Amino acid sequence: MNAGPWRLQVVLLGLVTIGAFGLILYAFGAFVSPIRDDTGWSNASISAAFAIATMGGGVLALWAGRFLDRVGARPVMAVTLGAGSALLLVSSTAVEAWQFVAAWGAGGAIASAGLYYNATMAVTARITTRVERPTAYTWLTVIGGLASPVAYPLAGVFLELWGWRPALRAMVGFMIVLTIPALIWVRGDREVIDRGGVLQDDPTAGGFADVSSALQSSVVRRWLFASSCALAGLVAVQVHHVGAIEATGVSIGLASTMAGIRGLLSLPGRAAAATVTNRVGVVNALRLTYVTMTVGTVALIAAGAIAWVWIFVVLTGISFGSVSPLQGLYSAELYGQRRIGTLLGMQQVVTGFASAMGPFVLGFTIDATGGYATLLVIAAALQLVALVSFTRPS
């Protein structure tokens, strides 16, 4: 028995993703300069708010996941949306840098813990069968992938019209509006929880009872290590790739354009995840993604002719898009449904830390060497480590 009209619910969860990622992850970058210019606060102090939100969201994801398994998505999303939005609105009234850092950091952490993929993928896994799940995850991540192209220009328009304080309030409203439909109509996971936590006809039902039992599994430990390595390298490239492209000799304008095209290519990468998974399985699809990311990154290291830069743009753009749905599918098979919210929250704690540290630590190599080659070599090597570190979910 299926848990209701999953297609509508997954679309609504995708809108949640656009709102949360759009404000907390992407639009923040558009606000940094206007906030600095208006207040005189340093880039470092403003960026500290983003770092706190990222790290705090990873820690709180474990708490959100536990409640997700007990009471379902609607209460968790309602609490995290309400509390997170209130604090983000408070940040728009800050008169001192520490007030902004505290309010945005706490608000972003709370909202992301209950509205990011660790929550929406857990709900999607619970309301779909194994056969339906690749398509459902593709829908979720393709819709979620619109967060950047929607939020960046929207935030830019608001900033031009009103300045950063009203614009920030408007973007909080944007997140609220996109989340409310899910609070009303996403209820299939609650029905599943009431039946014992699993879809009765799904062979991936059951799974680990708690975090402790999961961590006793070598397969889980290897997966956490592999996904952390992959994301550390991938996010480091994501943060620094515009500068790395420019360092090959192209203009900043062309580098930015190529980066935009790379971002758009993530959408067909997400869309292809279901097809590739159905043909070769999620494990082989993930391996193919890690190999593609490695080859694309190495192409930028070797870049002399512009063709090598385009190889980087195409290969890493597509593989960047496919990582989220494929890692989500693997995790769903590995953890089972019964405690998937808790276990995806646990995974977010680990991989969130790796994602934050990757660009920070590898960024030092740019200062130390005066170029991007070392960063790119290490990032490519991390993909290969991920490739050989994980095994088939048992």
Coordinates of C-alpha atoms in Angstrom, one line a residue:
M1 CA 0.0 0.0 0.0
N2 CA 1.4 3.4 -1.0
A3 CA 1.3 6.4 1.3
G4 CA -1.1 8.6 -0.7
P5 CA -0.4 10.8 -3.7
W6 CA 3.4 10.9 -3.3
R7 CA 3.9 13.0 -6.5
L8 CA 2.1 16.0 -5.1
Q9 CA 3.8 15.7 -1.7
V10 CA 7.2 15.4 -3.3
V11 CA 6.6 18.6 -5.4
L12 CA 5.6 20.4 -2.2
L13 CA 8.7 19.2 -0.5
G14 CA 10.7 20.5 -3.4
L15 CA 9.2 23.9 -2.9
V16 CA 10.3 23.7 0.8
T17 CA 13.8 23.1 -0.5
I18 CA 13.7 26.1 -2.8
G19 CA 12.6 28.4 0.1
A20 CA 15.1 27.1 2.7
F21 CA 18.2 26.7 0.5
G22 CA 17.3 29.8 -1.4
L23 CA 17.4 32.0 1.6
I24 CA 19.8 30.4 4.0
L25 CA 22.4 29.1 1.5
Y26 CA 22.2 31.1 -1.7
A27 CA 20.6 34.5 -1.0
F28 CA 23.0 35.0 1.9
G29 CA 25.8 35.6 -0.6
A30 CA 23.8 38.5 -2.2
F31 CA 23.4 40.1 1.2
V32 CA 27.0 40.2 2.3
S33 CA 28.2 43.3 0.4
P34 CA 25.0 45.4 1.1
I35 CA 25.2 44.6 4.8
R36 CA 28.9 45.5 4.9
D37 CA 28.5 48.7 3.0
D38 CA 25.5 49.8 5.1
T39 CA 26.8 48.9 8.6
G40 CA 30.6 48.9 8.2
W41 CA 30.8 45.3 9.7
S42 CA 33.6 43.2 8.3
N43 CA 33.2 40.4 5.8
A44 CA 34.6 38.0 8.4
S45 CA 32.0 38.9 11.0
I46 CA 29.1 38.7 8.5
S47 CA 30.4 35.4 7.2
A48 CA 30.6 34.0 10.7
A49 CA 26.8 34.0 10.7
F50 CA 26.8 31.7 7.7
A51 CA 29.3 29.4 9.3
I52 CA 27.3 29.1 12.5
A53 CA 24.1 28.4 10.6
T54 CA 25.9 25.7 8.6
M55 CA 27.5 24.0 11.5
G56 CA 24.6 24.4 13.8
G57 CA 22.1 23.2 11.3
G58 CA 24.1 20.0 11.0
V59 CA 24.0 19.4 14.7
L60 CA 20.3 20.2 15.0
A61 CA 19.5 17.9 12.1
L62 CA 20.0 14.9 14.4
W63 CA 17.4 16.3 16.8
A64 CA 15.0 17.2 13.9
G65 CA 15.4 13.7 12.5
R66 CA 14.5 12.0 15.8
F67 CA 11.3 14.0 16.0
L68 CA 10.6 13.4 12.3
D69 CA 10.6 9.7 13.0
R70 CA 8.2 10.1 16.0
V71 CA 5.7 12.7 14.9
G72 CA 6.1 13.2 11.1
A73 CA 7.1 16.1 8.9
R74 CA 4.4 18.6 9.6
P75 CA 5.1 19.4 13.3
V76 CA 8.9 19.4 12.7
M77 CA 8.7 21.7 9.7
A78 CA 6.2 24.0 11.5
V79 CA 8.4 24.4 14.6
T80 CA 11.7 24.9 12.7
L81 CA 10.0 27.2 10.2
G82 CA 8.4 29.3 12.9
A83 CA 11.4 29.5 15.2
G84 CA 13.9 29.9 12.4
S85 CA 11.9 32.6 10.6
A86 CA 11.5 34.6 13.9
L87 CA 15.2 34.7 14.5
L88 CA 16.0 35.5 10.9
L89 CA 13.6 38.4 11.1
V90 CA 15.3 39.5 14.3
S91 CA 18.7 39.5 12.4
S92 CA 17.2 42.2 10.1
T93 CA 16.9 44.6 13.0
A94 CA 20.5 44.1 14.3
V95 CA 22.5 47.2 15.2
E96 CA 25.7 45.4 16.2
A97 CA 27.5 42.7 14.3
W98 CA 27.3 40.2 17.1
Q99 CA 23.5 40.6 17.2
F100 CA 23.3 39.8 13.5
V101 CA 25.7 36.8 13.8
A102 CA 23.8 35.4 16.7
A103 CA 20.3 35.8 15.3
W104 CA 21.1 34.7 11.7
G105 CA 23.3 31.9 12.9
A106 CA 20.7 30.5 15.2
G107 CA 17.8 31.1 12.8
G108 CA 19.5 29.6 9.9
A109 CA 20.6 26.6 11.9
I110 CA 17.1 25.9 13.2
A111 CA 15.4 26.4 9.8
S112 CA 17.9 24.3 7.9
A113 CA 17.7 21.4 10.4
G114 CA 14.0 20.9 9.6
L115 CA 13.7 22.1 6.0
Y116 CA 16.9 20.9 4.2
Y117 CA 17.3 17.6 2.3
N118 CA 18.0 15.6 5.5
A119 CA 14.3 16.2 6.3
T120 CA 12.7 16.2 2.9
M121 CA 14.6 13.2 1.6
A122 CA 13.6 11.3 4.8
V123 CA 9.9 12.0 4.2
T124 CA 10.2 11.2 0.5
A125 CA 11.8 7.8 1.3
R126 CA 9.1 7.0 3.8
I127 CA 6.2 7.7 1.4
T128 CA 7.6 5.9 -1.6
T129 CA 8.5 2.3 -2.5
R130 CA 12.0 1.3 -3.7
V131 CA 10.7 1.3 -7.3
E132 CA 9.2 4.8 -7.0
R133 CA 12.1 6.3 -5.0
P134 CA 14.6 7.1 -7.8
T135 CA 11.9 9.1 -9.7
A136 CA 10.7 10.7 -6.5
Y137 CA 14.3 11.8 -5.5
T138 CA 14.8 13.1 -9.0
W139 CA 11.7 15.2 -8.8
L140 CA 12.7 16.5 -5.3
T141 CA 16.2 17.5 -6.3
V142 CA 15.4 18.9 -9.7
I143 CA 12.8 21.2 -8.1
G144 CA 15.2 21.9 -5.2
G145 CA 17.9 22.7 -7.8
L146 CA 15.9 25.8 -8.8
A147 CA 16.8 27.4 -5.4
S148 CA 19.8 29.2 -6.8
P149 CA 18.4 30.5 -10.1
V150 CA 15.3 31.7 -8.3
A151 CA 16.7 33.1 -5.0
Y152 CA 19.7 35.0 -6.4
P153 CA 17.8 37.3 -8.8
L154 CA 14.8 37.6 -6.4
A155 CA 17.1 38.7 -3.6
G156 CA 18.8 41.1 -6.0
V157 CA 15.5 42.7 -7.0
F158 CA 14.5 43.2 -3.3
L159 CA 17.9 44.7 -2.5
E160 CA 17.7 47.1 -5.3
L161 CA 14.2 48.2 -4.3
W162 CA 14.4 48.4 -0.5
G163 CA 17.9 47.8 0.9
W164 CA 19.1 44.9 2.9
R165 CA 16.8 45.0 6.0
P166 CA 13.4 45.0 4.2
A167 CA 14.9 42.6 1.5
L168 CA 15.9 40.1 4.2
R169 CA 12.4 40.3 5.7
A170 CA 10.9 39.7 2.2
M171 CA 13.1 36.7 1.6
V172 CA 12.0 35.2 5.0
G173 CA 8.4 35.7 3.7
F174 CA 9.5 33.9 0.5
M175 CA 10.6 30.9 2.6
I176 CA 7.4 30.9 4.6
V177 CA 5.1 31.0 1.6
L178 CA 6.9 28.1 -0.1
T179 CA 6.8 26.0 3.0
I180 CA 3.1 26.5 4.0
P181 CA 1.6 24.2 1.3
A182 CA 3.7 21.3 2.6
L183 CA 2.5 22.0 6.2
I184 CA -1.0 21.6 4.9
W185 CA -0.8 18.7 2.4
V186 CA 2.3 16.6 3.3
R187 CA 0.9 13.9 5.6
G188 CA 1.7 10.6 4.0
D189 CA 4.7 10.0 6.3
R190 CA 2.5 10.4 9.4
E191 CA 0.2 7.7 8.0
V192 CA 3.2 5.4 7.5
I193 CA 4.5 6.1 11.1
D194 CA 1.1 5.2 12.4
R195 CA 1.3 1.8 10.6
G196 CA 4.6 1.0 12.3
G197 CA 7.1 3.2 10.4
V198 CA 7.4 1.4 7.1
L199 CA 5.5 0.8 3.9
Q200 CA 4.4 -2.8 4.2
D201 CA 5.2 -3.8 0.6
D202 CA 8.7 -2.2 0.4
P203 CA 11.7 -4.6 0.6
T204 CA 13.8 -1.7 2.1
A205 CA 11.4 -1.5 5.1
G206 CA 12.9 -1.8 8.6
G207 CA 16.5 -0.9 9.0
F208 CA 18.6 0.1 11.9
A209 CA 16.9 0.8 15.2
D210 CA 19.0 3.8 16.2
V211 CA 22.2 5.7 15.6
S212 CA 24.3 3.4 17.9
S213 CA 23.3 0.2 16.0
A214 CA 23.9 1.9 12.7
L215 CA 27.4 3.0 13.7
Q216 CA 28.3 -0.5 14.6
S217 CA 28.0 -1.4 11.0
S218 CA 31.2 -1.2 9.0
V219 CA 29.1 -0.5 5.9
V220 CA 27.6 2.6 7.5
R221 CA 31.0 3.8 8.8
R222 CA 32.5 3.4 5.3
W223 CA 29.6 5.3 3.8
L224 CA 30.0 8.2 6.2
F225 CA 33.7 8.3 5.4
A226 CA 33.1 8.1 1.6
S227 CA 30.4 10.7 1.5
S228 CA 32.3 13.1 3.7
C229 CA 35.4 12.8 1.5
A230 CA 33.3 13.3 -1.7
L231 CA 31.5 16.3 -0.3
A232 CA 34.6 18.0 1.2
G233 CA 36.2 17.9 -2.3
L234 CA 33.1 18.8 -4.2
V235 CA 32.2 21.8 -2.0
A236 CA 35.8 23.0 -2.1
V237 CA 35.6 23.0 -5.9
Q238 CA 32.2 24.6 -5.8
V239 CA 33.4 27.5 -3.6
H240 CA 36.7 28.2 -5.4
H241 CA 35.9 27.2 -9.1
V242 CA 35.3 30.7 -10.4
G243 CA 38.8 31.8 -9.3
A244 CA 40.3 28.6 -10.6
I245 CA 38.7 29.1 -14.0
E246 CA 40.0 32.7 -14.1
A247 CA 43.5 31.5 -13.2
T248 CA 43.6 29.6 -16.5
G249 CA 43.8 33.0 -18.3
V250 CA 40.2 33.8 -19.1
S251 CA 38.5 37.0 -18.0
I252 CA 36.5 37.2 -14.8
G253 CA 33.4 37.9 -17.0
L254 CA 33.9 34.7 -19.0
A255 CA 34.8 32.7 -15.8
S256 CA 31.5 33.9 -14.2
T257 CA 29.5 33.0 -17.3
M258 CA 31.1 29.5 -17.4
A259 CA 30.3 29.1 -13.7
G260 CA 26.6 30.0 -14.4
I261 CA 26.5 27.4 -17.2
R262 CA 28.0 24.8 -14.9
G263 CA 25.3 25.6 -12.4
L264 CA 22.6 25.1 -15.0
L265 CA 24.1 21.8 -16.1
S266 CA 23.4 20.5 -12.5
L267 CA 19.7 20.3 -13.5
P268 CA 20.1 17.7 -16.2
G269 CA 22.5 15.9 -13.9
R270 CA 19.7 15.7 -11.3
A271 CA 17.1 14.7 -13.9
A272 CA 19.3 11.9 -15.2
A273 CA 19.8 10.3 -11.8
A274 CA 16.6 8.2 -11.9
T275 CA 17.3 6.8 -15.4
V276 CA 20.9 5.9 -14.6
T277 CA 20.0 4.3 -11.3
N278 CA 17.3 2.2 -12.9
R279 CA 19.7 1.0 -15.5
V280 CA 22.9 0.3 -13.5
G281 CA 21.8 0.5 -9.8
V282 CA 22.5 3.2 -7.3
V283 CA 26.0 1.9 -6.3
N284 CA 27.3 1.9 -9.9
A285 CA 25.6 5.3 -10.6
L286 CA 27.4 6.8 -7.6
R287 CA 30.7 5.4 -8.7
L288 CA 30.2 6.8 -12.2
T289 CA 29.5 10.2 -10.6
Y290 CA 32.7 10.2 -8.5
V291 CA 34.7 9.1 -11.6
T292 CA 33.1 11.9 -13.7
M293 CA 33.9 14.5 -11.0
T294 CA 37.5 13.3 -10.8
V295 CA 38.0 13.5 -14.6
G296 CA 36.4 16.9 -14.8
T297 CA 38.5 18.3 -11.9
V298 CA 41.7 16.9 -13.5
A299 CA 40.8 18.6 -16.7
L300 CA 40.9 22.0 -15.0
I301 CA 44.3 21.2 -13.6
A302 CA 45.6 20.5 -17.1
A303 CA 43.8 23.5 -18.6
G304 CA 45.8 25.4 -21.2
A305 CA 43.4 25.4 -24.1
I306 CA 39.9 26.7 -23.4
A307 CA 38.5 23.3 -24.4
W308 CA 39.9 21.8 -21.1
V309 CA 38.0 24.4 -19.1
W310 CA 34.8 23.5 -20.9
I311 CA 35.4 19.8 -20.1
F312 CA 35.6 20.8 -16.5
V313 CA 32.4 22.9 -16.7
V314 CA 30.4 20.1 -18.4
L315 CA 31.6 17.1 -16.4
T316 CA 31.6 18.6 -12.9
G317 CA 28.4 20.5 -13.6
I318 CA 26.5 17.3 -14.4
S319 CA 28.1 15.3 -11.7
F320 CA 27.5 18.0 -9.1
G321 CA 23.8 17.8 -9.9
S322 CA 23.6 14.0 -9.6
V323 CA 25.4 13.7 -6.2
S324 CA 22.4 14.8 -4.0
P325 CA 19.8 12.4 -5.4
L326 CA 22.2 9.5 -5.7
Q327 CA 23.6 9.8 -2.2
G328 CA 20.1 10.2 -0.9
L329 CA 19.0 7.0 -2.7
Y330 CA 22.0 5.1 -1.3
S331 CA 21.3 6.3 2.2
A332 CA 17.7 5.3 2.0
E333 CA 18.6 1.7 1.0
L334 CA 21.3 1.5 3.6
Y335 CA 19.4 2.9 6.6
G336 CA 15.9 1.5 5.9
Q337 CA 12.7 3.5 6.6
R338 CA 12.0 3.0 10.3
R339 CA 14.6 5.5 11.6
I340 CA 15.5 7.2 8.4
G341 CA 14.9 10.7 9.8
T342 CA 17.3 10.2 12.7
L343 CA 19.9 8.5 10.6
L344 CA 19.9 11.1 7.8
G345 CA 20.2 13.7 10.6
M346 CA 23.2 11.8 12.0
Q347 CA 24.7 11.7 8.5
Q348 CA 24.1 15.4 8.1
V349 CA 26.1 16.1 11.2
V350 CA 29.1 14.3 9.7
T351 CA 28.9 15.4 6.1
G352 CA 27.9 18.9 7.1
F353 CA 31.1 19.3 9.0
A354 CA 33.1 17.9 6.1
S355 CA 31.3 20.2 3.7
A356 CA 32.2 23.2 5.8
M357 CA 35.8 22.2 6.4
G358 CA 36.6 21.2 2.8
P359 CA 36.7 24.7 1.2
F360 CA 38.1 26.2 4.4
V361 CA 41.1 23.9 4.8
L362 CA 41.8 23.5 1.1
G363 CA 41.5 27.2 0.7
F364 CA 44.8 27.6 2.6
T365 CA 46.5 25.8 -0.2
I366 CA 45.7 28.7 -2.5
D367 CA 47.5 31.2 -0.2
A368 CA 50.4 28.7 0.4
T369 CA 51.1 28.0 -3.3
G370 CA 49.7 31.1 -5.1
G371 CA 47.5 28.9 -7.3
Y372 CA 44.7 26.4 -7.5
A373 CA 46.5 23.3 -8.7
T374 CA 47.0 21.8 -5.2
L375 CA 43.4 22.4 -4.2
L376 CA 42.2 20.7 -7.4
V377 CA 44.5 17.7 -7.0
I378 CA 43.4 17.1 -3.4
A379 CA 39.7 17.5 -4.4
A380 CA 40.1 15.0 -7.2
A381 CA 41.9 12.6 -4.9
L382 CA 39.1 12.9 -2.4
Q383 CA 36.6 11.7 -5.1
L384 CA 38.8 8.7 -5.7
V385 CA 39.0 7.9 -2.0
A386 CA 35.2 8.1 -1.9
L387 CA 35.0 5.8 -4.9
V388 CA 36.9 3.0 -3.3
S389 CA 35.6 3.5 0.3
F390 CA 31.9 2.5 0.2
T391 CA 30.3 -0.8 -0.5
R392 CA 26.9 -2.1 -1.5
P393 CA 24.3 -1.5 1.2
S394 CA 23.5 -4.7 3.1

